[in-house]
Tab-separated table of C-alpha atoms in Angstrom:
chain	number	residue	atom	x	y	z
K	1	UNK	CA	-42.913	-31.999	51.475
K	2	UNK	CA	-40.001	-30.258	49.350
K	3	UNK	CA	-38.776	-33.649	48.687
K	4	UNK	CA	-41.695	-35.031	47.504
K	5	UNK	CA	-42.220	-32.295	45.000
K	6	UNK	CA	-38.764	-32.796	43.594
K	7	UNK	CA	-39.440	-36.526	43.462
K	8	UNK	CA	-42.601	-35.622	41.796
K	9	UNK	CA	-40.874	-33.707	39.362
K	10	UNK	CA	-38.109	-36.193	38.604
K	11	UNK	CA	-40.796	-39.025	38.269
K	12	UNK	CA	-42.620	-36.865	35.388
K	13	UNK	CA	-39.553	-35.885	33.771
K	14	UNK	CA	-38.719	-39.693	33.506
K	15	UNK	CA	-42.089	-40.532	32.356
K	16	UNK	CA	-41.838	-37.831	29.908
K	17	UNK	CA	-38.175	-38.999	28.601
K	18	UNK	CA	-39.567	-42.615	28.519
K	19	UNK	CA	-42.636	-41.609	26.132
K	20	UNK	CA	-40.287	-39.378	24.020
K	21	UNK	CA	-38.159	-42.323	22.987
K	22	UNK	CA	-41.121	-44.764	22.547
K	23	UNK	CA	-42.670	-42.081	20.021
K	24	UNK	CA	-39.462	-41.506	18.580
K	25	UNK	CA	-38.409	-44.840	17.879
K	26	UNK	CA	-41.836	-45.810	16.372
K	27	UNK	CA	-41.727	-42.789	14.026
K	28	UNK	CA	-38.083	-43.852	13.174
K	29	UNK	CA	-36.880	-40.345	14.297
K	30	UNK	CA	-34.342	-41.399	16.567
K	31	UNK	CA	-31.467	-43.335	15.161
K	32	UNK	CA	-30.475	-46.482	17.188
K	33	UNK	CA	-26.630	-46.308	17.088
K	34	UNK	CA	-23.688	-45.308	19.650
K	35	UNK	CA	-24.691	-41.684	18.964
K	36	UNK	CA	-27.811	-42.312	21.378
K	37	UNK	CA	-25.261	-43.122	24.037
K	38	UNK	CA	-23.302	-40.142	23.425
K	39	UNK	CA	-26.549	-38.066	23.803
K	40	UNK	CA	-27.905	-39.781	26.683
K	41	UNK	CA	-24.775	-39.319	28.405
K	42	UNK	CA	-24.727	-35.697	27.553
K	43	UNK	CA	-27.995	-35.008	28.999
K	44	UNK	CA	-27.053	-36.905	32.062
K	45	UNK	CA	-23.927	-35.056	32.476
K	46	UNK	CA	-25.892	-31.646	32.009
K	47	UNK	CA	-28.124	-33.038	34.787
K	48	UNK	CA	-25.449	-33.961	37.233
K	49	UNK	CA	-23.747	-31.014	36.810
K	50	UNK	CA	-26.649	-28.952	37.651
K	51	UNK	CA	-27.540	-30.758	40.687
K	52	UNK	CA	-23.984	-30.403	41.977
K	53	UNK	CA	-22.599	-26.871	40.633
K	54	UNK	CA	-25.817	-25.030	40.063
K	55	UNK	CA	-25.860	-23.793	43.245
K	56	UNK	CA	-22.434	-22.564	43.130
K	57	UNK	CA	-22.915	-20.682	39.798
K	58	UNK	CA	-26.170	-19.046	41.126
K	59	UNK	CA	-24.424	-17.986	43.936
K	60	UNK	CA	-21.277	-16.458	42.169
K	61	UNK	CA	-23.497	-14.761	40.001
K	62	UNK	CA	-25.803	-13.593	42.654
K	63	UNK	CA	-22.818	-12.179	44.598
K	64	UNK	CA	-21.829	-10.097	41.737
K	65	UNK	CA	-24.876	-8.523	41.404
K	66	UNK	CA	-24.915	-7.675	45.039
K	67	UNK	CA	-21.459	-6.218	44.710
K	68	UNK	CA	-22.656	-3.882	41.632
K	69	UNK	CA	-25.995	-3.172	43.458
K	70	UNK	CA	-23.821	-1.584	46.517
K	71	UNK	CA	-21.211	-0.251	44.590
K	72	UNK	CA	-24.011	1.911	42.580
K	73	UNK	CA	-25.599	3.215	45.794
K	74	UNK	CA	-22.152	4.148	47.519
K	75	UNK	CA	-21.564	6.741	45.044
K	76	UNK	CA	-23.776	9.729	45.576
K	77	UNK	CA	-25.838	11.310	42.665
K	78	UNK	CA	-23.467	13.903	41.417
K	79	UNK	CA	-26.245	16.378	40.693
K	80	UNK	CA	-27.237	16.381	44.231
K	81	UNK	CA	-24.035	17.283	46.187
K	82	UNK	CA	-23.233	20.820	44.426
K	83	UNK	CA	-25.366	23.353	45.932
K	84	UNK	CA	-27.425	25.467	43.332
K	85	UNK	CA	-25.833	28.519	43.933
K	86	UNK	CA	-22.044	27.554	43.660
K	87	UNK	CA	-23.266	25.986	40.271
K	88	UNK	CA	-24.748	29.507	39.286
K	89	UNK	CA	-21.292	31.092	40.318
K	90	UNK	CA	-19.730	28.531	37.741
K	91	UNK	CA	-21.848	29.079	35.061
K	92	UNK	CA	-21.498	33.173	35.342
K	93	UNK	CA	-17.575	32.508	35.599
K	94	UNK	CA	-17.542	30.292	32.681
K	95	UNK	CA	-19.674	32.845	30.264
K	96	UNK	CA	-17.556	35.767	31.451
K	97	UNK	CA	-14.337	33.582	30.310
K	98	UNK	CA	-15.974	32.985	27.340
K	99	UNK	CA	-16.971	36.676	26.433
K	100	UNK	CA	-13.477	37.775	26.694
K	101	UNK	CA	-12.481	35.041	24.733
K	102	UNK	CA	-14.644	36.110	21.851
K	103	UNK	CA	-13.868	39.607	22.458
K	104	UNK	CA	-10.361	38.962	22.053
K	105	UNK	CA	-10.759	36.763	18.850
K	106	UNK	CA	-12.830	39.091	17.211
K	107	UNK	CA	-10.170	41.477	17.187
K	108	UNK	CA	-9.157	42.399	13.573
K	109	UNK	CA	-6.346	40.132	12.755
K	110	UNK	CA	-4.752	42.443	10.392
K	111	UNK	CA	-4.383	45.062	12.933
K	112	UNK	CA	-2.603	43.200	15.676
K	113	UNK	CA	0.324	41.117	15.815
K	114	UNK	CA	-0.390	37.588	16.624
K	115	UNK	CA	1.917	37.883	19.629
K	116	UNK	CA	-0.024	41.053	20.856
K	117	UNK	CA	-3.551	38.928	20.669
K	118	UNK	CA	-2.018	36.067	22.527
K	119	UNK	CA	-0.502	38.306	25.129
K	120	UNK	CA	-3.771	39.906	25.571
K	121	UNK	CA	-5.980	36.448	25.965
K	122	UNK	CA	-3.387	35.026	28.172
K	123	UNK	CA	-3.376	38.025	30.654
K	124	UNK	CA	-7.084	38.193	30.482
K	125	UNK	CA	-7.220	34.392	31.230
K	126	UNK	CA	-4.583	34.459	33.894
K	127	UNK	CA	-6.459	37.487	35.759
K	128	UNK	CA	-9.844	36.067	35.297
K	129	UNK	CA	-8.896	32.760	36.606
K	130	UNK	CA	-6.931	34.766	39.667
K	131	UNK	CA	-10.316	36.547	40.191
K	132	UNK	CA	-12.430	33.398	40.110
K	133	UNK	CA	-10.473	31.754	42.561
K	134	UNK	CA	-11.080	34.428	44.933
K	135	UNK	CA	-14.685	34.964	43.843
K	136	UNK	CA	-16.280	32.056	45.689
K	137	UNK	CA	-16.076	34.311	48.826
K	138	UNK	CA	-18.007	37.108	47.777
K	139	UNK	CA	-21.744	37.389	47.806
K	140	UNK	CA	-24.183	36.871	44.548
K	141	UNK	CA	-24.978	40.280	43.784
K	142	UNK	CA	-21.566	42.080	44.137
K	143	UNK	CA	-20.313	38.818	42.063
K	144	UNK	CA	-22.491	39.907	39.229
K	145	UNK	CA	-21.486	43.268	39.400
K	146	UNK	CA	-17.935	42.557	39.365
K	147	UNK	CA	-18.383	40.080	36.528
K	148	UNK	CA	-20.403	42.995	34.703
K	149	UNK	CA	-17.559	45.432	35.302
K	150	UNK	CA	-14.698	43.061	34.109
K	151	UNK	CA	-16.673	42.135	31.170
K	152	UNK	CA	-17.713	45.577	30.132
K	153	UNK	CA	-14.349	47.051	30.983
K	154	UNK	CA	-12.385	44.725	28.722
K	155	UNK	CA	-15.043	45.141	25.952
K	156	UNK	CA	-14.811	49.052	25.956
K	157	UNK	CA	-11.328	49.209	26.268
K	158	UNK	CA	-10.400	46.670	23.294
K	159	UNK	CA	-13.105	48.171	21.104
K	160	UNK	CA	-11.972	51.617	21.594
K	161	UNK	CA	-8.303	51.039	21.330
K	162	UNK	CA	-8.734	48.928	18.170
K	163	UNK	CA	-9.973	51.704	15.858
K	164	UNK	CA	-8.680	52.122	12.315
K	165	UNK	CA	-5.867	54.680	11.989
K	166	UNK	CA	-4.623	54.048	15.385
K	167	UNK	CA	-1.114	53.225	15.783
K	168	UNK	CA	-0.448	49.759	17.184
K	169	UNK	CA	2.166	49.658	19.860
K	170	UNK	CA	0.603	52.310	21.724
K	171	UNK	CA	-2.373	51.045	21.838
K	172	UNK	CA	-1.369	47.436	22.911
K	173	UNK	CA	0.166	49.155	25.975
K	174	UNK	CA	-2.921	51.289	26.767
K	175	UNK	CA	-5.107	48.198	26.298
K	176	UNK	CA	-3.008	46.232	28.704
K	177	UNK	CA	-2.786	49.112	31.207
K	178	UNK	CA	-6.545	49.863	31.104
K	179	UNK	CA	-7.290	46.409	31.684
K	180	UNK	CA	-4.891	46.122	34.765
K	181	UNK	CA	-6.587	49.199	35.671
K	182	UNK	CA	-10.020	47.650	35.709
K	183	UNK	CA	-8.667	44.950	37.659
K	184	UNK	CA	-7.337	47.104	40.288
K	185	UNK	CA	-10.781	49.242	40.284
K	186	UNK	CA	-12.615	45.975	40.622
K	187	UNK	CA	-10.107	44.726	43.435
K	188	UNK	CA	-10.590	48.154	45.344
K	189	UNK	CA	-14.337	48.317	44.809
K	190	UNK	CA	-14.467	44.711	46.380
O	1	UNK	CA	-25.101	-54.429	13.081
O	2	UNK	CA	-22.411	-52.944	10.743
O	3	UNK	CA	-20.269	-50.557	12.948
O	4	UNK	CA	-19.531	-47.236	11.691
O	5	UNK	CA	-16.163	-45.776	11.732
O	6	UNK	CA	-15.572	-43.145	14.451
O	7	UNK	CA	-14.010	-40.984	11.879
O	8	UNK	CA	-17.650	-40.498	9.983
O	9	UNK	CA	-18.517	-37.899	12.038
O	10	UNK	CA	-15.917	-35.654	10.814
O	11	UNK	CA	-17.242	-36.033	7.175
O	12	UNK	CA	-17.519	-32.736	5.367
O	13	UNK	CA	-20.737	-33.049	3.272
O	14	UNK	CA	-21.797	-30.446	0.627
O	15	UNK	CA	-25.309	-29.477	1.524
O	16	UNK	CA	-25.737	-27.030	-1.288
O	17	UNK	CA	-23.329	-27.609	-3.987
O	18	UNK	CA	-22.067	-24.734	-6.098
O	19	UNK	CA	-19.208	-24.810	-8.518
O	20	UNK	CA	-17.658	-22.418	-10.754
O	21	UNK	CA	-14.913	-23.994	-13.024
O	22	UNK	CA	-12.889	-26.285	-10.850
O	23	UNK	CA	-13.570	-24.248	-7.697
O	24	UNK	CA	-16.173	-25.308	-5.364
O	25	UNK	CA	-18.168	-22.938	-3.094
O	26	UNK	CA	-20.802	-25.171	-1.550
O	27	UNK	CA	-22.530	-24.627	1.201
O	28	UNK	CA	-21.220	-27.446	3.627
O	29	UNK	CA	-22.071	-28.870	7.046
O	30	UNK	CA	-19.637	-26.816	8.757
O	31	UNK	CA	-20.875	-23.796	7.261
O	32	UNK	CA	-24.240	-24.504	8.575
O	33	UNK	CA	-23.034	-25.012	12.029
O	34	UNK	CA	-20.871	-22.088	12.010
O	35	UNK	CA	-23.892	-19.769	10.574
O	36	UNK	CA	-26.097	-21.798	13.367
O	37	UNK	CA	-23.462	-20.930	16.200
O	38	UNK	CA	-23.244	-17.067	15.128
O	39	UNK	CA	-26.922	-16.823	14.787
O	40	UNK	CA	-27.301	-18.219	18.405
O	41	UNK	CA	-24.406	-16.168	19.624
O	42	UNK	CA	-26.100	-12.725	17.876
O	43	UNK	CA	-29.261	-13.422	19.564
O	44	UNK	CA	-27.873	-13.815	23.046
O	45	UNK	CA	-26.157	-10.535	22.644
O	46	UNK	CA	-29.113	-8.868	21.195
O	47	UNK	CA	-31.303	-10.049	23.916
O	48	UNK	CA	-29.409	-8.793	26.568
O	49	UNK	CA	-28.937	-5.475	25.251
O	50	UNK	CA	-32.101	-4.928	24.460
O	51	UNK	CA	-34.096	-1.922	25.294
O	52	UNK	CA	-30.891	0.049	24.946
O	53	UNK	CA	-28.226	-1.616	26.968
O	54	UNK	CA	-29.675	-3.791	29.559
O	55	UNK	CA	-30.027	-3.044	33.084
O	56	UNK	CA	-27.508	-1.328	35.191
O	57	UNK	CA	-27.821	-4.257	37.774
O	58	UNK	CA	-27.476	-7.203	35.445
O	59	UNK	CA	-29.379	-10.440	35.730
O	60	UNK	CA	-27.696	-13.833	35.008
O	61	UNK	CA	-27.428	-13.858	31.226
O	62	UNK	CA	-25.876	-10.207	31.206
O	63	UNK	CA	-23.697	-11.066	33.681
O	64	UNK	CA	-22.274	-14.016	31.302
O	65	UNK	CA	-22.320	-11.782	28.245
O	66	UNK	CA	-20.422	-8.851	30.475
O	67	UNK	CA	-17.895	-11.500	31.760
O	68	UNK	CA	-17.102	-12.821	28.459
O	69	UNK	CA	-16.878	-9.081	26.958
O	70	UNK	CA	-14.472	-8.088	29.966
O	71	UNK	CA	-12.059	-11.070	29.547
O	72	UNK	CA	-10.553	-9.332	26.391
O	73	UNK	CA	-9.544	-6.077	27.604
O	74	UNK	CA	-7.755	-7.422	30.561
O	75	UNK	CA	-6.087	-9.864	28.661
O	76	UNK	CA	-4.845	-7.520	26.245
O	77	UNK	CA	-3.604	-5.255	28.989
O	78	UNK	CA	-1.841	-7.899	30.645
O	79	UNK	CA	-0.070	-9.540	27.952
O	80	UNK	CA	0.818	-6.599	25.541
O	81	UNK	CA	2.609	-4.091	27.937
O	82	UNK	CA	4.551	-0.988	27.009
O	83	UNK	CA	2.047	0.652	24.886
O	84	UNK	CA	-0.073	3.679	25.681
O	85	UNK	CA	-3.560	2.994	26.628
O	86	UNK	CA	-5.623	3.446	23.414
O	87	UNK	CA	-3.013	1.790	21.305
O	88	UNK	CA	-3.201	-1.398	23.124
O	89	UNK	CA	-6.731	-1.568	22.853
O	90	UNK	CA	-6.500	-1.810	19.144
O	91	UNK	CA	-6.182	-5.050	19.400
O	92	UNK	CA	-9.056	-5.719	21.436
O	93	UNK	CA	-11.857	-6.498	18.759
O	94	UNK	CA	-9.894	-8.965	16.802
O	95	UNK	CA	-8.776	-10.752	19.970
O	96	UNK	CA	-12.265	-10.916	21.081
O	97	UNK	CA	-13.644	-12.130	17.860
O	98	UNK	CA	-11.110	-15.012	17.899
O	99	UNK	CA	-11.880	-15.806	21.668
O	100	UNK	CA	-15.821	-15.750	21.021
O	101	UNK	CA	-15.314	-17.915	17.727
O	102	UNK	CA	-13.564	-20.595	19.714
O	103	UNK	CA	-15.479	-20.132	23.227
O	104	UNK	CA	-18.855	-20.979	21.300
O	105	UNK	CA	-17.612	-23.245	18.572
O	106	UNK	CA	-15.927	-25.599	20.667
O	107	UNK	CA	-18.508	-26.470	23.075
O	108	UNK	CA	-21.163	-26.510	20.382
O	109	UNK	CA	-19.776	-29.868	19.023
O	110	UNK	CA	-20.757	-31.443	22.361
O	111	UNK	CA	-24.195	-31.064	21.295
O	112	UNK	CA	-25.423	-34.643	20.120
O	113	UNK	CA	-25.802	-35.429	16.674
O	114	UNK	CA	-23.981	-31.597	15.633
O	115	UNK	CA	-20.992	-31.231	13.885
O	116	UNK	CA	-17.494	-29.825	15.515
O	117	UNK	CA	-16.589	-27.215	13.264
O	118	UNK	CA	-13.136	-26.697	15.034
O	119	UNK	CA	-11.939	-30.193	14.591
O	120	UNK	CA	-11.024	-29.592	10.894
O	121	UNK	CA	-7.641	-28.787	10.566
O	122	UNK	CA	-8.617	-26.552	7.536
O	123	UNK	CA	-10.682	-24.400	9.818
O	124	UNK	CA	-8.085	-23.933	12.736
O	125	UNK	CA	-5.362	-23.635	10.411
O	126	UNK	CA	-6.975	-20.779	8.177
O	127	UNK	CA	-7.652	-19.108	11.455
O	128	UNK	CA	-4.511	-19.352	13.019
O	129	UNK	CA	-2.385	-18.818	9.701
O	130	UNK	CA	-4.268	-15.765	9.020
O	131	UNK	CA	-3.706	-14.298	12.309
O	132	UNK	CA	-0.297	-15.123	11.999
O	133	UNK	CA	0.448	-13.235	8.848
O	134	UNK	CA	-1.559	-10.647	10.357
O	135	UNK	CA	0.581	-10.414	13.623
O	136	UNK	CA	3.648	-10.369	11.287
O	137	UNK	CA	2.400	-7.365	9.503
O	138	UNK	CA	1.789	-5.567	12.649
O	139	UNK	CA	5.365	-6.037	13.652
O	140	UNK	CA	6.758	-4.908	10.668
O	141	UNK	CA	4.584	-2.053	10.560
O	142	UNK	CA	5.658	-1.058	14.191
O	143	UNK	CA	9.172	-1.865	14.142
O	144	UNK	CA	10.165	-1.548	10.433
O	145	UNK	CA	13.150	-3.992	9.648
O	146	UNK	CA	14.230	-3.817	13.115
O	147	UNK	CA	11.467	-6.538	13.899
O	148	UNK	CA	14.227	-9.056	12.356
O	149	UNK	CA	16.078	-8.310	15.433
O	150	UNK	CA	13.562	-10.212	17.178
O	151	UNK	CA	15.057	-13.316	15.910
O	152	UNK	CA	18.460	-12.770	17.949
O	153	UNK	CA	17.921	-12.970	21.760
O	154	UNK	CA	20.310	-10.424	23.820
O	155	UNK	CA	23.664	-11.303	24.932
O	156	UNK	CA	24.411	-13.734	22.013
O	157	UNK	CA	28.072	-14.275	20.878
O	158	UNK	CA	28.610	-13.079	17.371
O	159	UNK	CA	29.986	-16.450	15.829
O	160	UNK	CA	26.936	-18.162	17.076
O	161	UNK	CA	24.580	-15.549	15.363
O	162	UNK	CA	23.692	-16.771	12.101
O	163	UNK	CA	22.909	-20.619	13.442
O	164	UNK	CA	20.715	-18.784	16.050
O	165	UNK	CA	18.667	-16.389	13.779
O	166	UNK	CA	17.860	-19.738	11.706
O	167	UNK	CA	16.996	-21.473	14.719
O	168	UNK	CA	14.734	-18.769	16.006
O	169	UNK	CA	13.181	-18.435	12.671
O	170	UNK	CA	11.802	-22.077	12.527
O	171	UNK	CA	9.962	-21.612	15.748
O	172	UNK	CA	8.480	-18.331	14.915
O	173	UNK	CA	6.911	-19.630	11.675
O	174	UNK	CA	5.961	-22.543	13.169
O	175	UNK	CA	4.004	-20.691	15.556
O	176	UNK	CA	1.243	-20.327	12.863
O	177	UNK	CA	0.990	-24.054	12.434
O	178	UNK	CA	1.335	-25.074	16.309
O	179	UNK	CA	-1.905	-22.825	17.040
O	180	UNK	CA	-3.994	-24.588	14.547
O	181	UNK	CA	-2.579	-28.128	15.351
O	182	UNK	CA	-3.173	-27.396	19.275
O	183	UNK	CA	-6.960	-26.720	18.742
O	184	UNK	CA	-7.798	-29.090	16.020
O	185	UNK	CA	-5.512	-32.162	17.792
O	186	UNK	CA	-7.389	-31.472	21.199
O	187	UNK	CA	-11.037	-31.349	19.599
O	188	UNK	CA	-10.528	-34.246	17.105
O	189	UNK	CA	-8.942	-36.405	19.649
O	190	UNK	CA	-11.714	-35.807	22.253
O	191	UNK	CA	-14.512	-36.427	19.971
O	192	UNK	CA	-12.855	-39.505	18.445
O	193	UNK	CA	-12.176	-40.958	21.692
O	194	UNK	CA	-15.836	-40.290	22.600
O	195	UNK	CA	-17.277	-41.822	19.540
O	196	UNK	CA	-14.951	-44.846	20.138
O	197	UNK	CA	-15.991	-45.490	23.627
O	198	UNK	CA	-19.707	-44.944	23.077
O	199	UNK	CA	-19.475	-47.495	19.944
O	200	UNK	CA	-17.934	-50.175	22.062
O	201	UNK	CA	-20.450	-49.420	24.928
O	202	UNK	CA	-23.258	-49.980	22.417
O	203	UNK	CA	-21.590	-53.024	21.220
O	204	UNK	CA	-21.554	-54.438	24.207
O	205	UNK	CA	-25.379	-53.446	24.881
O	206	UNK	CA	-26.308	-54.965	21.656
O	207	UNK	CA	-24.700	-58.312	22.022
O	208	UNK	CA	-27.150	-60.721	23.852
O	209	UNK	CA	-24.973	-61.919	26.618
O	210	UNK	CA	-25.457	-61.299	30.113
O	211	UNK	CA	-21.767	-60.846	30.924
O	212	UNK	CA	-21.445	-58.060	28.587
O	213	UNK	CA	-24.809	-56.369	29.651
O	214	UNK	CA	-23.452	-56.178	33.356
O	215	UNK	CA	-19.785	-54.876	32.144
O	216	UNK	CA	-21.725	-52.066	30.142
O	217	UNK	CA	-21.620	-49.392	32.660
O	218	UNK	CA	-18.197	-49.245	32.826
O	219	UNK	CA	-17.655	-47.537	29.375
O	220	UNK	CA	-20.979	-45.736	29.908
O	221	UNK	CA	-19.601	-44.119	33.155
O	222	UNK	CA	-16.305	-43.534	31.020
O	223	UNK	CA	-18.165	-41.707	28.475
O	224	UNK	CA	-20.047	-39.624	31.012
O	225	UNK	CA	-16.674	-38.441	32.520
O	226	UNK	CA	-15.283	-37.852	29.017
O	227	UNK	CA	-18.224	-35.557	28.107
O	228	UNK	CA	-17.349	-33.678	31.164
O	229	UNK	CA	-13.509	-33.670	30.383
O	230	UNK	CA	-14.352	-32.545	26.701
O	231	UNK	CA	-16.466	-29.548	27.831
O	232	UNK	CA	-13.669	-28.365	29.886
O	233	UNK	CA	-11.165	-28.888	26.961
O	234	UNK	CA	-13.340	-27.020	24.903
O	235	UNK	CA	-13.472	-23.786	27.131
O	236	UNK	CA	-9.756	-24.084	28.048
O	237	UNK	CA	-8.656	-24.572	24.613
O	238	UNK	CA	-10.442	-21.204	23.540
O	239	UNK	CA	-8.574	-19.610	26.482
O	240	UNK	CA	-5.335	-21.100	25.370
O	241	UNK	CA	-5.444	-20.135	21.971
O	242	UNK	CA	-6.300	-16.373	22.910
O	243	UNK	CA	-3.583	-16.034	25.189
O	244	UNK	CA	-1.069	-17.609	22.950
O	245	UNK	CA	-2.272	-14.950	20.049
O	246	UNK	CA	-1.873	-12.341	22.627
O	247	UNK	CA	1.834	-13.548	23.475
O	248	UNK	CA	2.524	-13.619	19.854
O	249	UNK	CA	1.588	-9.868	19.634
O	250	UNK	CA	3.591	-9.007	22.447
O	251	UNK	CA	6.637	-10.544	20.786
O	252	UNK	CA	5.921	-8.898	17.424
O	253	UNK	CA	5.247	-5.195	18.901
O	254	UNK	CA	7.845	-5.466	21.940
O	255	UNK	CA	10.699	-7.730	20.254
O	256	UNK	CA	11.438	-9.758	23.423
O	257	UNK	CA	11.447	-6.897	25.628
O	258	UNK	CA	10.189	-7.285	28.925
O	259	UNK	CA	6.806	-5.521	30.114
O	260	UNK	CA	8.310	-4.672	33.447
O	261	UNK	CA	10.937	-2.253	32.019
O	262	UNK	CA	8.065	-0.395	30.284
O	263	UNK	CA	6.211	-0.380	33.432
O	264	UNK	CA	9.136	1.229	35.574
O	265	UNK	CA	9.610	3.745	32.527
O	266	UNK	CA	6.148	4.920	32.662
O	267	UNK	CA	6.344	5.110	36.423
O	268	UNK	CA	9.112	7.676	35.920
O	269	UNK	CA	8.271	9.381	33.226
């Protein structure tokens, strides 16, 4: 059945080719010189290569498509793997880090030496990182309370110390001490 | 029947003559075919990347375009060693354009009744010469005057140095010519031979002699085989010219140093 259908197709194509040759030669479209042999050979080569190599090409391309499909199914959707609460936790930690950063940045530049600001910022960040490393074990409410304590403690200590007229060095040392004190408090409170 | 010369297919005909003083800016048939191929390639890329970038699981055409596109960064990574990641890919667009230029224009000449653009010495020489000048500029930019140390390989005794520098300079400058000649000679030879053989097959057909008619399938079969060979040569010549340009770039930027040493340095550092 299949052989007859391909035979029918081949016969139809041959018929169409003969008809087109007759029509174009009568209308003087086709030029009868050696270029026609080149054209016929080209068409013949394409048909021949399609028959012999068409399958190989198709199989190679299909294999590539299959490999890509399997690869995309292997990797899980990154949004589904992370549980929602650790997402929340990461978000809160990030917010607290940002707040501390902005608090330190908003200090008037003229009042503190540049090293002071960097030391304070580095200390804050380091301690926050240490805290965030131990935080995953805490429950969410205690976590939020802890972070609130941290943020408000630093905020108040920093804003209180850097009022106009205060001496510089003492306030820096006090600031750092207060920061550590807040952290110890928080640690004890846990 | 007046036989046409087989070299007539290479004639450049001005289709729209434009002349300013002594300079001709006419729109010729190479220009027409270059424009046609360019628009075909752009259409293909456009249809493949429609709707914002195609499917993530590609169909056949998208696979083809992806394979062609993927080929160039791999080549650049392989050949031009010793540079950091983003510096390497700096050359990628230029090499990609060169590769696509020859990959699509060489087989375009195989279509019957069309004109092979790259079978003209002027076009291939223009391409290779401008690329060579660009590579030399890149070499001087990256290495300064130290670029000239490339002309003296390592471990050469001093009395021999002047001769060797001259001897190295000549092949280096000849690279510009050789890339152009390679592409031009392959394309022109292929097309001329196809035309000559098909001309003889046609003449045999037209002679009203039984013997010639029986012997005609011989040249016909050879023309068929030659067509296949020509297509293969077209694609492989595109590949070879792109690889050779990468090698020249490697020589210009790394100055005879082996890429292997750079890989070791990178692993250590």
